[in-house]
Amino acid sequence: MTVVTRFAPSPTGFLHIGGARTALFNYLYARKHGGRFMLRIEDTDRTRSTEEAKRAIFNGLRWLGLEWDGEPVYQSTRADRHVDIAQALLSKGKAYRCYCSPEELAVMRQAARKRGSGRLYDGKWRDRDPSEAPRGVAPVIRFKAPLKGQTVVEDIVQGAVTVQNDQLDDMVLLRADGSPTYMLSVVVDDHDMAITHVVRGDDHLTNAIRQKQLYLAMGWELPAFAHIPLILGPDGAKMSKRHGALGIDAYRDRGFPPEAVCNYLARLGWSHGDDEIFSIEQASGWFEIGDIGKSPSRFDLVKLTSLSAHYLKEMDDTRLIEKVMPLIADRLGRALTGKQRDRLAAGLPGLKGRAKTLLELSEIALLYCRERPLEPDDNAIKLLDSEAKAKLALAREALAAVERWSENAAEAALRTAANDAGEKLGKIAQPLRVALTGGTVSPGIFEVLGVFGKTESISRIDDVLQ
RNA sequence: GACCCCAUCGUCUAGUCAGGUCAGGACGCCACCCUUUCAAGGUGAAAACACGGGUUCGAAUCCCGUUGGGGUCACCA
């Protein structure tokens, strides 16, 4: 049997971090077993569904590298089929028409709460003769759920979950306007799409109980269920906006590489022994649903950031430059000149170990893209006293004498000069740093010298000495 | 409130199913080393079996309870 999994978001907002992880787990499991990973857009709530949200889902999944198989299925296009199934249930005697008004329902609900019962609907129309139906009232169709016994879902993550059937009431399958409800649509679609493993958030666990009853009523084969614990905010409370529960695109915009996000998400709630850093390919070789933890985990931006730093360091220089250049151009407000690109190409490899995100990298890379004359920052100006300038003059002399310029040649010249003058290298390096970069913090000074080249370096020193 | 589920360092977790390890790793934190600044890197330290009862020669591991946390209770999905 081919494994078929699916990710079934409703396009009502952004693709959030929990949804992304659900998609990832589905993807991983399908890949592990050489199966198919499907995407279904649950857009039956037309008023809340938006094109924008749909795009966010597509773009988010692609950015993460979670390409789905085949065309996305739009649930809204399948309403006729869902209605057919409701009719089939009706003729099998497994569903019935209910004519209750919203007011009646509200009273029942109140009564149920008072009794502490989960049965919000009391089954008023369950066994009534259709001839008693009031005129002019459009009925809903309700599922005739079993009254006695219990329903057990064997969940791969949660184990056996048992609910007494008297806790469950008869859910609505078709609304008064004839449109199918989610509960019906999911079951029909999962069945029609031949989904073998339903892997989704824990918030659907109790739905699975009701859905199982529907499968049984239709005589359909049950998929395997796996309900993964939700992701909580850093304080252990439900993830909310104030936690920075952002769309996946926000993490992209903050400069996290997708492989870092995937790695982090995979490791959140799932583990393969002590492995911490791994690719999506490795994970798909290891992934077992049973290895997913049972308790909810907290979202930790710091750990994601450290993973991000790791992947930045590992990233291929060519790819890195492509990603960083637009960010720098943004900051500069214009495209980079040829010279700036060259400097970037030379300087980026030395820079990438110093930043945790692409955004941060583009910030520090700015140092290679500013043109002289520089405007030193406050700390830099403070440092440039007459003594510092004297050291700088010393450095200028030594550097001007270098014939074949290179990082190493510049280093040798400066070390010799410092030694001859009986100075500590730091006394010379710091003023030099200010002259070259306009700031007091930068990569190694020889590296900077190497990137700028002889002419530019000397000119920058002269700018300060004048 | 009712129902369902969960519980190992601050956080993510290994170990739990098949009881026996100084309870392991990672992030973070702290210290030290390296050092021309800041990072990075290296080395090291501190840090947990929620609590209470059982069962057992022996319990993080099995059972019960307590406490705490999460989820669900729509003609939303």
Coordinates of C-alpha atoms (C1' of nucleotides) in Angstrom, one line a residue:
Chain A
M1 CA 0.0 0.0 0.0
T2 CA 1.3 3.4 -1.0
V3 CA 1.5 5.9 1.8
V4 CA -0.5 9.0 1.1
T5 CA -0.4 12.0 3.5
R6 CA -1.8 15.4 3.2
F7 CA -1.6 18.9 4.5
A8 CA -5.0 20.5 4.7
P9 CA -4.9 24.1 5.8
S10 CA -7.8 26.5 5.5
P11 CA -6.7 29.7 3.7
T12 CA -7.9 32.1 6.3
G13 CA -4.6 33.6 7.5
F14 CA -0.9 33.1 7.1
L15 CA 0.9 29.8 7.1
H16 CA 1.9 29.7 10.8
I17 CA 4.7 27.9 12.4
G18 CA 2.6 25.0 13.7
G19 CA 1.0 24.5 10.3
A20 CA 4.4 24.5 8.7
R21 CA 5.6 21.8 11.1
T22 CA 2.5 19.7 10.4
A23 CA 3.2 20.0 6.7
L24 CA 6.8 19.0 7.3
F25 CA 5.9 15.9 9.3
N26 CA 3.5 14.8 6.5
Y27 CA 6.1 15.5 3.9
L28 CA 8.8 13.6 5.8
Y29 CA 6.6 10.6 6.3
A30 CA 5.5 10.4 2.7
R31 CA 9.1 10.7 1.6
K32 CA 10.3 8.1 4.0
H33 CA 7.9 5.5 2.5
G34 CA 8.2 6.6 -1.1
G35 CA 4.6 7.8 -0.9
R36 CA 2.7 10.9 -1.9
F37 CA 2.3 14.2 0.0
M38 CA -0.9 16.0 -1.0
L39 CA -2.1 19.5 -0.5
R40 CA -5.7 20.2 0.1
I41 CA -7.0 23.7 0.5
E42 CA -10.0 23.7 2.9
D43 CA -11.8 26.7 1.5
T44 CA -15.3 25.8 2.3
D45 CA -15.8 28.9 4.4
R46 CA -15.9 31.3 1.5
T47 CA -16.2 34.4 3.5
R48 CA -13.0 33.8 5.5
S49 CA -10.9 32.3 2.7
T50 CA -8.7 34.7 0.8
E51 CA -6.4 34.5 -2.3
E52 CA -3.7 36.1 -0.3
A53 CA -3.8 33.4 2.4
K54 CA -3.7 30.7 -0.4
R55 CA -0.6 32.3 -1.9
A56 CA 1.0 32.5 1.6
I57 CA 0.5 28.7 1.9
F58 CA 2.0 27.9 -1.5
N59 CA 4.9 30.3 -1.1
G60 CA 5.6 29.2 2.4
L61 CA 5.7 25.5 1.6
R62 CA 7.8 26.1 -1.5
W63 CA 10.2 28.2 0.5
L64 CA 10.6 25.5 3.1
G65 CA 11.2 23.0 0.3
L66 CA 8.0 21.0 1.0
E67 CA 6.9 20.5 -2.6
W68 CA 3.6 18.6 -2.7
D69 CA 2.6 16.0 -5.2
G70 CA 0.0 16.7 -7.9
E71 CA -2.3 19.6 -8.0
P72 CA -3.8 21.1 -4.8
V73 CA -7.3 19.9 -4.1
Y74 CA -9.8 22.7 -3.4
Q75 CA -12.4 21.5 -1.0
S76 CA -14.9 24.0 -2.2
T77 CA -15.0 22.3 -5.6
R78 CA -16.1 19.1 -4.1
A79 CA -19.3 20.2 -2.4
D80 CA -21.5 18.1 -4.7
R81 CA -19.7 14.9 -3.7
H82 CA -20.0 15.8 0.0
V83 CA -23.8 16.3 -0.5
D84 CA -24.1 13.0 -2.2
I85 CA -22.5 11.2 0.7
A86 CA -24.9 13.0 3.1
Q87 CA -27.8 11.8 1.0
A88 CA -26.4 8.3 1.0
L89 CA -26.2 8.4 4.8
L90 CA -29.8 9.6 4.9
S91 CA -31.1 6.8 2.8
K92 CA -29.1 4.3 4.8
G93 CA -30.9 5.6 7.9
K94 CA -27.6 6.8 9.3
A95 CA -28.6 10.4 9.2
Y96 CA -31.8 12.4 9.6
R97 CA -33.3 15.8 9.1
C98 CA -33.4 18.2 12.0
Y99 CA -35.7 21.2 12.1
C100 CA -34.6 22.8 15.3
S101 CA -34.4 26.6 15.4
P102 CA -31.2 28.3 16.6
E103 CA -33.2 29.4 19.7
E104 CA -34.2 25.8 20.5
L105 CA -30.6 24.7 20.1
A106 CA -29.4 27.5 22.5
V107 CA -31.8 26.2 25.1
M108 CA -30.6 22.6 24.7
R109 CA -27.0 23.7 24.9
Q110 CA -27.6 25.5 28.2
A111 CA -29.4 22.5 29.6
A112 CA -26.5 20.3 28.6
R113 CA -24.0 22.5 30.3
K114 CA -26.0 22.5 33.4
R115 CA -26.0 18.7 33.4
G116 CA -22.3 18.7 32.6
S117 CA -23.0 16.8 29.5
G118 CA -21.1 16.9 26.2
R119 CA -24.3 16.2 24.3
L120 CA -25.3 19.7 23.2
Y121 CA -28.0 18.5 20.9
D122 CA -30.6 16.3 22.6
G123 CA -31.6 14.3 19.6
K124 CA -35.0 15.8 19.3
W125 CA -35.6 14.9 15.6
R126 CA -33.5 11.8 15.7
D127 CA -36.5 9.4 15.7
R128 CA -39.4 11.6 14.7
D129 CA -41.6 11.0 11.9
P130 CA -40.8 13.3 9.0
S131 CA -44.5 14.2 8.8
E132 CA -44.1 16.2 12.0
A133 CA -41.8 18.6 10.2
P134 CA -42.8 22.2 10.5
R135 CA -43.6 23.9 7.2
G136 CA -41.3 26.4 5.6
V137 CA -38.3 25.4 7.8
A138 CA -35.2 24.2 5.9
P139 CA -33.7 21.3 7.9
V140 CA -30.1 20.5 8.6
I141 CA -29.0 16.9 8.2
R142 CA -27.5 15.3 11.2
F143 CA -25.5 12.2 11.6
K144 CA -27.2 9.5 13.6
A145 CA -24.3 8.8 16.0
P146 CA -24.2 5.7 18.2
L147 CA -25.8 6.3 21.6
K148 CA -24.2 3.5 23.6
G149 CA -20.7 2.0 23.8
Q150 CA -17.5 3.8 23.2
T151 CA -15.4 4.9 20.2
V152 CA -11.7 4.3 20.3
V153 CA -9.2 5.9 18.0
E154 CA -5.8 4.2 17.8
D155 CA -3.6 7.2 17.4
I156 CA 0.0 6.6 16.4
V157 CA 1.2 9.5 18.6
Q158 CA -1.3 9.6 21.4
G159 CA -2.1 5.9 21.7
A160 CA -5.6 4.6 22.2
V161 CA -8.0 7.5 22.8
T162 CA -11.4 6.4 24.2
V163 CA -14.5 8.5 24.3
Q164 CA -17.9 7.2 25.6
N165 CA -20.5 7.6 22.9
D166 CA -22.9 9.2 25.2
Q167 CA -20.6 12.2 25.3
L168 CA -21.1 12.9 21.6
D169 CA -24.2 14.3 20.0
D170 CA -25.5 14.1 16.5
M171 CA -23.3 16.5 14.5
V172 CA -24.5 18.5 11.5
L173 CA -23.5 17.1 8.2
L174 CA -25.4 19.5 5.9
R175 CA -26.3 23.0 6.9
A176 CA -29.8 24.4 6.3
D177 CA -28.5 26.0 3.1
G178 CA -27.4 22.6 1.9
S179 CA -23.7 23.2 2.2
P180 CA -21.6 20.5 3.8
T181 CA -19.8 21.0 7.1
Y182 CA -16.1 20.5 7.7
M183 CA -16.7 17.3 9.6
L184 CA -18.3 15.7 6.5
S185 CA -16.0 17.2 4.0
V186 CA -12.8 16.1 5.6
V187 CA -13.9 12.5 5.9
V188 CA -15.1 12.3 2.3
D189 CA -12.0 14.1 0.9
D190 CA -9.6 12.0 2.9
H191 CA -11.3 8.9 1.7
D192 CA -11.6 10.0 -1.9
M193 CA -7.9 11.1 -2.0
A194 CA -7.0 7.7 -0.5
I195 CA -5.2 9.3 2.4
T196 CA -3.5 6.5 4.4
H197 CA -2.2 8.6 7.2
V198 CA -3.9 11.7 8.7
V199 CA -1.2 13.6 10.5
R200 CA -2.5 16.9 12.0
G201 CA -2.6 19.1 15.0
D202 CA -3.7 17.8 18.4
D203 CA -6.7 20.2 18.2
H204 CA -8.3 17.7 15.9
L205 CA -8.0 14.8 18.2
T206 CA -11.6 14.9 19.4
N207 CA -12.8 15.4 15.8
A208 CA -11.1 12.1 14.9
I209 CA -13.5 10.3 17.2
R210 CA -16.5 11.7 15.4
Q211 CA -14.9 11.2 12.0
K212 CA -14.2 7.5 12.8
Q213 CA -18.0 7.1 13.4
L214 CA -18.6 8.5 9.9
Y215 CA -16.1 6.2 8.3
L216 CA -17.8 3.3 10.0
A217 CA -21.2 4.4 8.9
M218 CA -20.0 4.6 5.3
G219 CA -18.2 1.3 5.6
W220 CA -15.0 3.0 4.5
E221 CA -11.5 1.9 5.5
L222 CA -10.1 4.0 8.2
P223 CA -6.8 5.9 7.7
A224 CA -4.2 5.9 10.4
F225 CA -4.4 8.9 12.7
A226 CA -1.6 10.8 14.2
H227 CA -2.3 13.9 16.3
I228 CA 0.8 15.9 17.0
P229 CA 1.0 18.1 20.0
L230 CA 0.7 21.8 19.4
I231 CA 3.5 24.4 19.6
L232 CA 3.2 26.7 22.6
G233 CA 4.6 30.1 23.1
P234 CA 7.9 30.6 25.0
D235 CA 5.9 31.0 28.3
G236 CA 4.0 27.7 27.8
A237 CA 0.8 29.5 27.0
K238 CA -1.0 29.0 23.8
M239 CA 0.8 30.5 20.8
S240 CA -0.6 33.9 20.0
K241 CA 0.3 37.0 18.2
R242 CA 2.0 38.5 21.1
H243 CA 4.4 35.6 21.1
G244 CA 5.4 36.6 17.6
A245 CA 3.4 33.8 16.2
L246 CA 4.0 35.0 12.8
G247 CA 3.6 33.6 9.4
I248 CA 6.4 31.6 7.9
D249 CA 7.1 34.5 5.6
A250 CA 8.0 36.6 8.6
Y251 CA 10.8 34.2 9.4
R252 CA 12.0 34.4 5.9
D253 CA 11.9 38.2 6.1
R254 CA 13.8 38.2 9.3
G255 CA 16.6 36.4 7.4
F256 CA 16.3 32.8 8.6
P257 CA 17.5 30.4 6.0
P258 CA 14.8 27.8 5.2
E259 CA 17.0 24.8 6.1
A260 CA 17.4 26.3 9.6
V261 CA 13.6 26.7 9.9
C262 CA 13.1 23.1 8.7
N263 CA 15.7 21.7 11.0
Y264 CA 14.3 23.6 14.0
L265 CA 10.7 22.6 13.3
A266 CA 11.6 18.9 12.7
R267 CA 13.5 18.8 16.0
L268 CA 10.6 20.4 17.9
G269 CA 8.6 17.5 19.2
W270 CA 10.4 14.9 17.2
S271 CA 13.8 13.5 17.6
H272 CA 16.2 10.9 16.2
G273 CA 18.4 10.1 19.2
D274 CA 20.8 12.9 19.9
D275 CA 20.9 14.2 16.3
E276 CA 20.5 18.0 16.3
I277 CA 21.7 19.2 13.0
F278 CA 20.4 17.4 9.9
S279 CA 19.0 18.1 6.5
I280 CA 15.5 17.5 5.4
E281 CA 16.8 14.5 3.3
Q282 CA 18.4 12.9 6.4
A283 CA 15.2 13.5 8.4
S284 CA 13.1 11.9 5.8
G285 CA 15.3 8.8 6.0
W286 CA 14.8 8.7 9.8
F287 CA 11.3 9.9 10.3
E288 CA 8.8 7.7 12.2
I289 CA 5.5 9.1 13.4
G290 CA 5.9 7.1 16.6
D291 CA 9.0 9.1 17.5
I292 CA 7.0 12.3 17.8
G293 CA 6.6 13.3 21.4
K294 CA 3.3 13.4 23.2
S295 CA 3.5 16.6 25.0
P296 CA 3.3 20.1 23.6
S297 CA 6.6 22.0 23.1
R298 CA 7.5 25.6 23.4
F299 CA 8.8 27.7 20.6
D300 CA 12.3 28.9 21.2
L301 CA 13.5 31.7 18.9
V302 CA 17.0 31.6 20.4
K303 CA 17.5 28.0 19.3
L304 CA 16.2 28.7 15.9
T305 CA 18.6 31.6 15.7
S306 CA 21.5 29.4 16.6
L307 CA 20.6 27.0 13.9
S308 CA 20.3 29.9 11.5
A309 CA 23.9 30.9 12.4
H310 CA 25.0 27.4 11.7
Y311 CA 23.4 27.2 8.3
L312 CA 24.7 30.6 7.4
K313 CA 28.2 29.5 8.1
E314 CA 27.8 26.5 6.0
M315 CA 26.1 28.2 3.1
D316 CA 27.7 28.2 -0.3
D317 CA 29.3 31.6 -1.0
T318 CA 27.6 32.1 -4.3
R319 CA 24.2 31.5 -2.9
L320 CA 24.9 33.6 0.1
I321 CA 25.9 36.6 -2.1
E322 CA 22.7 36.2 -4.1
K323 CA 20.6 36.3 -0.9
V324 CA 22.5 39.1 0.8
M325 CA 22.9 41.5 -2.1
P326 CA 19.2 42.6 -2.4
L327 CA 19.1 43.1 1.4
I328 CA 22.1 45.4 1.2
A329 CA 20.7 47.2 -1.8
D330 CA 17.6 47.8 0.3
R331 CA 19.6 49.3 3.1
L332 CA 21.6 51.4 0.7
G333 CA 18.6 52.5 -1.2
R334 CA 20.2 51.7 -4.5
A335 CA 21.8 48.8 -6.4
L336 CA 25.4 47.9 -5.7
T337 CA 28.2 49.1 -8.0
G338 CA 30.6 46.6 -9.6
K339 CA 33.3 47.5 -7.1
Q340 CA 31.0 47.0 -4.2
R341 CA 30.0 43.6 -5.5
D342 CA 33.7 42.6 -5.8
R343 CA 34.4 43.7 -2.3
L344 CA 31.4 41.7 -1.1
A345 CA 32.5 38.6 -2.9
A346 CA 35.9 39.0 -1.3
G347 CA 34.6 39.9 2.2
L348 CA 31.5 37.8 2.6
P349 CA 33.3 34.5 3.4
G350 CA 34.9 36.2 6.3
L351 CA 31.7 37.8 7.4
K352 CA 29.3 34.9 7.4
G353 CA 30.5 33.4 10.6
R354 CA 29.8 36.6 12.4
A355 CA 26.1 36.9 11.7
K356 CA 23.1 34.8 12.9
T357 CA 20.7 35.8 10.2
L358 CA 20.8 37.0 6.6
L359 CA 19.5 40.3 7.9
E360 CA 22.3 40.7 10.4
L361 CA 24.8 39.7 7.7
S362 CA 23.6 42.3 5.4
E363 CA 23.9 44.8 8.2
I364 CA 27.6 44.1 8.9
A365 CA 28.4 43.7 5.2
L366 CA 27.5 47.3 4.8
L367 CA 31.0 48.0 5.9
Y368 CA 32.3 47.0 2.5
C369 CA 29.7 49.0 0.6
R370 CA 30.2 52.5 2.1
E371 CA 32.2 54.9 0.1
R372 CA 34.7 57.4 1.3
P373 CA 34.9 59.9 2.7
L374 CA 33.5 58.0 5.7
E375 CA 31.6 59.5 8.5
P376 CA 33.1 57.8 11.7
D377 CA 30.6 57.1 14.5
D378 CA 30.9 58.7 17.9
N379 CA 33.1 56.0 19.4
A380 CA 35.4 56.1 16.5
I381 CA 35.8 59.8 16.6
K382 CA 36.6 59.6 20.3
L383 CA 39.3 57.1 19.6
L384 CA 41.1 59.3 17.1
D385 CA 43.2 61.4 19.3
S386 CA 46.6 62.7 18.3
E387 CA 48.4 59.7 19.6
A388 CA 46.2 57.4 17.5
K389 CA 46.8 59.5 14.5
A390 CA 50.5 59.2 15.0
K391 CA 50.1 55.4 15.0
L392 CA 48.0 55.7 11.9
A393 CA 50.8 57.6 10.2
L394 CA 53.1 54.8 11.1
A395 CA 50.7 52.3 9.6
R396 CA 50.3 54.3 6.5
E397 CA 54.1 54.4 5.9
A398 CA 54.4 50.6 6.4
L399 CA 51.5 49.8 4.1
A400 CA 52.5 52.2 1.4
A401 CA 55.8 50.3 1.2
V402 CA 54.0 47.0 0.5
E403 CA 54.6 46.2 -3.2
R404 CA 52.6 43.1 -3.8
W405 CA 49.4 43.7 -1.8
S406 CA 47.6 40.9 -0.1
E407 CA 46.1 40.2 3.3
N408 CA 49.3 38.4 4.4
A409 CA 51.6 41.1 3.0
A410 CA 49.7 43.8 4.8
E411 CA 49.8 41.8 8.0
A412 CA 53.6 41.2 7.7
A413 CA 54.2 44.9 7.1
L414 CA 52.1 46.0 10.0
R415 CA 53.6 43.5 12.4
T416 CA 57.1 44.5 11.5
A417 CA 56.3 48.1 11.9
A418 CA 54.7 47.6 15.3
N419 CA 57.6 45.5 16.4
D420 CA 60.2 48.1 15.2
A421 CA 58.3 50.9 16.9
G422 CA 58.0 48.9 20.1
E423 CA 54.2 49.1 19.9
K424 CA 51.5 46.6 20.6
L425 CA 49.7 45.7 17.5
G426 CA 46.4 46.7 19.1
K427 CA 47.6 50.3 19.4
I428 CA 47.9 50.5 15.7
A429 CA 45.1 48.2 14.7
Q430 CA 42.3 50.1 16.4
P431 CA 43.0 53.5 14.8
L432 CA 43.4 51.7 11.5
R433 CA 40.0 50.0 11.9
V434 CA 38.4 53.4 12.4
A435 CA 40.1 54.9 9.4
L436 CA 39.1 51.9 7.2
T437 CA 35.6 51.3 8.4
G438 CA 34.5 54.4 10.3
G439 CA 33.7 52.2 13.3
T440 CA 35.4 50.4 16.2
V441 CA 34.1 46.9 15.4
S442 CA 34.9 45.0 12.3
P443 CA 36.4 41.7 11.1
G444 CA 40.1 41.2 11.5
I445 CA 41.9 44.3 10.3
F446 CA 44.2 42.4 7.9
E447 CA 41.2 40.8 6.3
V448 CA 39.6 44.3 5.8
L449 CA 42.8 45.5 4.3
G450 CA 42.9 42.6 1.9
V451 CA 39.3 43.3 0.8
F452 CA 39.8 47.0 0.2
G453 CA 43.1 46.8 -1.6
K454 CA 46.1 49.0 -1.3
T455 CA 44.9 52.2 -3.0
E456 CA 41.5 52.3 -1.3
S457 CA 43.1 51.5 2.1
I458 CA 45.7 54.3 1.8
S459 CA 43.1 56.8 0.7
R460 CA 40.9 56.0 3.7
I461 CA 43.9 56.5 6.0
D462 CA 44.7 59.8 4.4
D463 CA 41.1 60.9 4.8
V464 CA 41.5 60.7 8.5
L465 CA 45.1 62.0 8.7
Q466 CA 44.3 65.3 6.9
Chain B
rG1 C1' -17.6 23.2 34.0
rA2 C1' -17.7 18.3 31.2
rC3 C1' -14.8 15.1 28.2
rC4 C1' -9.9 13.8 26.1
rC5 C1' -4.6 14.0 26.4
rC6 C1' 0.2 15.1 28.6
rA7 C1' 4.4 15.7 32.6
rU8 C1' 13.1 14.4 32.4
rC9 C1' 18.0 20.4 33.3
rG10 C1' 15.5 27.5 32.0
rU11 C1' 14.2 25.5 26.7
rC12 C1' 14.2 21.3 22.9
rU13 C1' 15.0 16.3 24.1
rA14 C1' 17.7 10.8 24.7
rG15 C1' 16.5 7.1 28.0
rU16 C1' 10.1 4.8 29.3
rC17 C1' 7.2 0.0 25.2
rA18 C1' 11.0 -5.1 26.9
rG19 C1' 12.5 -1.8 35.5
rG20 C1' 19.3 -2.3 37.0
rU21 C1' 23.7 3.8 33.1
rC22 C1' 27.7 8.6 37.7
rA23 C1' 20.1 10.2 33.9
rG24 C1' 23.2 11.5 27.9
rG25 C1' 23.0 15.4 24.0
rA26 C1' 21.8 20.3 22.0
rC27 C1' 20.4 25.7 22.7
rG28 C1' 21.0 29.3 26.4
rC29 C1' 23.8 30.8 30.9
rC30 C1' 28.6 31.1 33.6
rA31 C1' 34.1 30.5 33.7
rC32 C1' 38.6 29.9 31.2
rC33 C1' 41.6 29.8 26.6
rC34 C1' 42.5 32.1 21.8
rU35 C1' 42.8 37.4 20.3
rU36 C1' 44.2 43.8 16.8
rU37 C1' 38.1 45.3 18.2
rC38 C1' 33.5 42.5 18.0
rA39 C1' 32.0 37.9 16.8
rA40 C1' 33.3 33.0 15.8
rG41 C1' 36.1 28.9 17.7
rG42 C1' 38.2 25.6 21.8
rU43 C1' 37.9 23.7 26.9
rG44 C1' 35.2 23.3 31.3
rA45 C1' 31.2 24.0 35.0
rA46 C1' 26.3 24.7 37.0
rA47 C1' 21.6 22.7 35.7
rA48 C1' 16.2 17.8 35.5
rC49 C1' 13.2 12.5 36.4
rA50 C1' 6.3 17.7 39.3
rC51 C1' 4.4 15.7 44.2
rG52 C1' 2.5 11.5 47.2
rG53 C1' 1.5 6.5 47.6
rG54 C1' 2.0 1.5 46.0
rU55 C1' 4.4 -3.1 43.1
rU56 C1' 9.6 -4.9 43.2
rC57 C1' 15.8 -7.1 45.7
rG58 C1' 15.8 -2.6 42.6
rA59 C1' 11.3 2.6 39.7
rA60 C1' 12.7 8.3 35.4
rU61 C1' 10.7 3.6 33.5
rC62 C1' 4.9 -0.4 35.8
rC63 C1' 0.0 0.9 38.8
rC64 C1' -3.2 4.6 41.6
rG65 C1' -4.0 9.4 43.3
rU66 C1' -2.7 14.8 43.6
rU67 C1' -1.0 19.0 41.3
rG68 C1' 0.2 21.5 37.0
rG69 C1' -0.2 22.2 31.6
rG70 C1' -2.6 21.6 26.8
rG71 C1' -6.8 20.4 23.6
rU72 C1' -12.1 20.0 22.5
rC73 C1' -17.0 21.1 23.5
rA74 C1' -20.8 25.7 16.4
rC75 C1' -25.6 25.1 10.9
rC76 C1' -16.0 27.7 11.9
rA77 C1' -12.3 24.9 9.9

